[in-house]
PDB file of C-alpha atoms in Angstrom:
ATOM      1  CA  MET R   1      63.191 153.095  93.474  1.00 92.00           C
ATOM      2  CA  LYS R   2      60.063 154.728  94.599  1.00 97.00           C
ATOM      3  CA  LEU R   3      56.275 154.582  93.550  1.00 97.00           C
ATOM      4  CA  THR R   4      52.392 156.129  94.360  1.00 96.00           C
ATOM      5  CA  TYR R   5      50.071 153.934  94.448  1.00 93.00           C
ATOM      6  CA  THR R   6      46.547 155.269  93.754  1.00 92.00           C
ATOM      7  CA  SER R   7      42.930 153.762  93.676  1.00 91.00           C
ATOM      8  CA  PHE R   8      39.488 155.232  92.549  1.00 91.00           C
ATOM      9  CA  SER R   9      36.379 153.934  92.549  1.00 91.00           C
ATOM     10  CA  TRP R  10      33.032 154.970  90.678  1.00 86.00           C
ATOM     11  CA  ILE R  11      29.613 154.213  92.099  1.00 82.00           C
ATOM     12  CA  ASP R  12      26.494 155.591  90.689  1.00 74.00           C
ATOM     13  CA  GLU R  13      29.016 157.432  87.913  1.00 72.00           C
ATOM     14  CA  THR R  14      30.452 159.489  90.910  1.00 75.00           C
ATOM     15  CA  LYS R  15      34.337 159.531  91.160  1.00 72.00           C
ATOM     16  CA  GLU R  16      35.920 158.780  94.771  1.00 78.00           C
ATOM     17  CA  ASN R  17      39.533 158.424  95.977  1.00 68.00           C
ATOM     18  CA  ILE R  18      39.640 155.374  97.551  1.00 81.00           C
ATOM     19  CA  PHE R  19      43.305 155.689  98.459  1.00 81.00           C
ATOM     20  CA  SER R  20      46.707 157.299  97.434  1.00 87.00           C
ATOM     21  CA  THR R  21      50.144 156.924  98.893  1.00 90.00           C
ATOM     22  CA  PRO R  22      53.201 158.972  99.335  1.00 94.00           C
ATOM     23  CA  PRO R  23      56.118 157.883  97.710  1.00 97.00           C
ATOM     24  CA  LEU R  24      56.675 153.954  98.624  1.00 97.00           C
ATOM     25  CA  ASP R  25      59.924 152.021  98.575  1.00 97.00           C
ATOM     26  CA  TYR R  26      58.937 149.033  96.067  1.00 98.00           C
ATOM     27  CA  THR R  27      60.980 146.129  94.712  1.00 98.00           C
ATOM     28  CA  LEU R  28      60.392 145.153  90.835  1.00 97.00           C
ATOM     29  CA  LYS R  29      61.087 141.746  89.406  1.00 97.00           C
ATOM     30  CA  MET R  30      60.396 140.347  85.916  1.00 97.00           C
ATOM     31  CA  ASN R  31      59.015 136.748  85.570  1.00 96.00           C
ATOM     32  CA  GLY R  32      59.178 136.597  81.968  1.00 96.00           C
ATOM     33  CA  ASN R  33      56.576 139.202  80.721  1.00 95.00           C
ATOM     34  CA  THR R  34      55.056 139.322  84.090  1.00 97.00           C
ATOM     35  CA  ARG R  35      56.126 142.157  86.668  1.00 98.00           C
ATOM     36  CA  VAL R  36      56.280 141.410  90.381  1.00 98.00           C
ATOM     37  CA  ILE R  37      56.287 144.372  92.390  1.00 98.00           C
ATOM     38  CA  ASN R  38      56.630 144.327  96.298  1.00 97.00           C
ATOM     39  CA  PHE R  39      55.687 147.237  98.542  1.00 96.00           C
ATOM     40  CA  VAL R  40      54.314 148.285 101.930  1.00 95.00           C
ATOM     41  CA  ASP R  41      52.124 151.226 102.200  1.00 88.00           C
ATOM     42  CA  HIS R  42      52.114 153.845 104.438  1.00 85.00           C
ATOM     43  CA  GLU R  43      49.840 151.976 106.733  1.00 86.00           C
ATOM     44  CA  ASN R  44      51.910 149.443 106.797  1.00 91.00           C
ATOM     45  CA  ASN R  45      50.066 146.908 104.732  1.00 89.00           C
ATOM     46  CA  GLU R  46      51.982 144.668 102.403  1.00 93.00           C
ATOM     47  CA  HIS R  47      51.009 144.618  98.797  1.00 93.00           C
ATOM     48  CA  TYR R  48      52.323 141.828  95.938  1.00 96.00           C
ATOM     49  CA  LEU R  49      51.137 142.455  92.394  1.00 97.00           C
ATOM     50  CA  GLU R  50      52.168 140.100  89.520  1.00 97.00           C
ATOM     51  CA  ILE R  51      51.048 142.018  86.092  1.00 98.00           C
ATOM     52  CA  SER R  52      51.149 140.885  82.658  1.00 97.00           C
ATOM     53  CA  GLU R  53      49.411 142.051  79.571  1.00 96.00           C
ATOM     54  CA  THR R  54      46.395 140.426  80.090  1.00 95.00           C
ATOM     55  CA  THR R  55      46.780 139.423  84.121  1.00 95.00           C
ATOM     56  CA  VAL R  56      46.841 140.563  87.187  1.00 95.00           C
ATOM     57  CA  PHE R  57      47.324 139.126  90.819  1.00 94.00           C
ATOM     58  CA  VAL R  58      47.175 141.130  93.912  1.00 92.00           C
ATOM     59  CA  ARG R  59      47.803 139.767  97.329  1.00 90.00           C
ATOM     60  CA  TYR R  60      46.871 142.984  99.754  1.00 84.00           C
ATOM     61  CA  ASP R  61      47.629 141.882 103.214  1.00 74.00           C
ATOM     62  CA  LYS R  62      45.666 138.682 103.635  1.00 74.00           C
ATOM     63  CA  ARG R  63      43.399 138.868 100.501  1.00 78.00           C
ATOM     64  CA  SER R  64      44.007 137.824  97.030  1.00 83.00           C
ATOM     65  CA  LEU R  65      42.680 138.301  93.924  1.00 85.00           C
ATOM     66  CA  TRP R  66      43.137 136.779  90.245  1.00 88.00           C
ATOM     67  CA  LEU R  67      42.273 138.345  87.401  1.00 90.00           C
ATOM     68  CA  ASP R  68      42.173 137.642  83.724  1.00 91.00           C
ATOM     69  CA  ILE R  69      41.061 140.093  81.011  1.00 92.00           C
ATOM     70  CA  ASN R  70      39.776 137.155  78.628  1.00 89.00           C
ATOM     71  CA  LYS R  71      37.500 135.728  81.782  1.00 86.00           C
ATOM     72  CA  PRO R  72      35.137 137.015  84.347  1.00 79.00           C
ATOM     73  CA  ARG R  73      36.059 135.476  87.482  1.00 76.00           C
ATOM     74  CA  GLU R  74      33.656 134.963  90.854  1.00 73.00           C
ATOM     75  CA  ASN R  75      34.873 135.488  94.158  1.00 69.00           C
ATOM     76  CA  VAL R  76      33.418 134.972  97.567  1.00 63.00           C
ATOM     77  CA  LEU R  77      33.480 137.598 100.109  1.00 62.00           C
ATOM     78  CA  ASN R  78      33.369 135.990 103.552  1.00 57.00           C
ATOM     79  CA  PHE R  79      31.795 138.792 105.850  1.00 58.00           C
ATOM     80  CA  THR R  80      30.717 136.456 108.790  1.00 61.00           C
ATOM     81  CA  GLU R  81      30.275 132.898 109.126  1.00 64.00           C
ATOM     82  CA  ASP R  82      26.591 132.941 107.924  1.00 66.00           C
ATOM     83  CA  LYS R  83      26.967 135.756 105.610  1.00 67.00           C
ATOM     84  CA  ASN R  84      28.988 135.295 102.362  1.00 72.00           C
ATOM     85  CA  ILE R  85      28.617 137.382  99.198  1.00 74.00           C
ATOM     86  CA  VAL R  86      29.404 136.064  95.431  1.00 77.00           C
ATOM     87  CA  LEU R  87      31.026 138.922  93.542  1.00 81.00           C
ATOM     88  CA  LYS R  88      32.049 138.969  89.894  1.00 85.00           C
ATOM     89  CA  TRP R  89      35.408 140.852  89.133  1.00 87.00           C
ATOM     90  CA  VAL R  90      35.745 141.826  85.465  1.00 90.00           C
ATOM     91  CA  LEU R  91      39.067 143.052  84.562  1.00 93.00           C
ATOM     92  CA  LEU R  92      38.734 146.024  81.750  1.00 94.00           C
ATOM     93  CA  GLU R  93      42.161 146.884  80.591  1.00 96.00           C
ATOM     94  CA  ILE R  94      45.776 147.212  81.500  1.00 97.00           C
ATOM     95  CA  ASN R  95      48.246 149.449  80.520  1.00 97.00           C
ATOM     96  CA  ILE R  96      51.760 149.324  81.305  1.00 97.00           C
ATOM     97  CA  SER R  97      54.468 151.718  80.352  1.00 96.00           C
ATOM     98  CA  ILE R  98      57.868 152.316  81.698  1.00 94.00           C
ATOM     99  CA  SER R  99      56.773 155.450  84.107  1.00 97.00           C
ATOM    100  CA  GLN R 100      53.545 153.491  85.509  1.00 97.00           C
ATOM    101  CA  ILE R 101      51.021 150.662  85.454  1.00 98.00           C
ATOM    102  CA  ASP R 102      47.125 151.245  85.361  1.00 97.00           C
ATOM    103  CA  PHE R 103      44.751 148.660  85.138  1.00 97.00           C
ATOM    104  CA  SER R 104      40.960 149.017  86.074  1.00 95.00           C
ATOM    105  CA  TYR R 105      37.848 146.305  86.899  1.00 93.00           C
ATOM    106  CA  GLU R 106      34.352 146.194  87.676  1.00 91.00           C
ATOM    107  CA  ILE R 107      32.503 144.776  90.489  1.00 89.00           C
ATOM    108  CA  TYR R 108      29.343 143.213  89.834  1.00 89.00           C
ATOM    109  CA  GLN R 109      26.878 141.231  92.116  1.00 85.00           C
ATOM    110  CA  GLY R 110      24.584 139.036  90.219  1.00 85.00           C
ATOM    111  CA  ASP R 111      24.167 141.055  87.078  1.00 89.00           C
ATOM    112  CA  THR R 112      24.255 144.623  88.974  1.00 90.00           C
ATOM    113  CA  LEU R 113      27.184 147.154  88.517  1.00 90.00           C
ATOM    114  CA  LEU R 114      28.586 147.559  92.171  1.00 88.00           C
ATOM    115  CA  THR R 115      31.446 149.569  91.340  1.00 90.00           C
ATOM    116  CA  THR R 116      34.333 150.252  88.830  1.00 92.00           C
ATOM    117  CA  ASN R 117      37.751 150.552  90.058  1.00 92.00           C
ATOM    118  CA  VAL R 118      40.946 152.381  88.277  1.00 94.00           C
ATOM    119  CA  ILE R 119      44.411 150.987  90.001  1.00 95.00           C
ATOM    120  CA  LEU R 120      47.736 153.453  89.245  1.00 96.00           C
ATOM    121  CA  LEU R 121      51.069 152.773  90.022  1.00 97.00           C
ATOM    122  CA  LYS R 122      53.508 155.447  89.513  1.00 97.00           C
ATOM    123  CA  PHE R 123      57.112 155.111  89.365  1.00 97.00           C
ATOM    124  CA  LEU R 124      59.418 158.032  90.343  1.00 96.00           C
TER     125      LEU R 124
END
């Protein structure tokens, strides 16, 4: 089974394609109503996702993020020991079909919108 993974970002209303993969092997398992997807991208980074109708959990390399459509979440990004940034992640939408899954979220620092992102998984 193959999928493509694409990430888009909007900064100041300018669309940028951040990341797109060629077709990749993946595994898909169901855990109740949650889809559990594993794949390794073309740069050898491991991706693990748990996606339901209201939540998204992503583990990418050594980073992880839990998003809930009903609850904005604050996360701390550690750049150095003395420089940390608290960002608020807001899950906007999740769409699940047989051929693809997409979800979108916004990232804020305080009340300032930094970026809007869309993740698209297409099953080939």
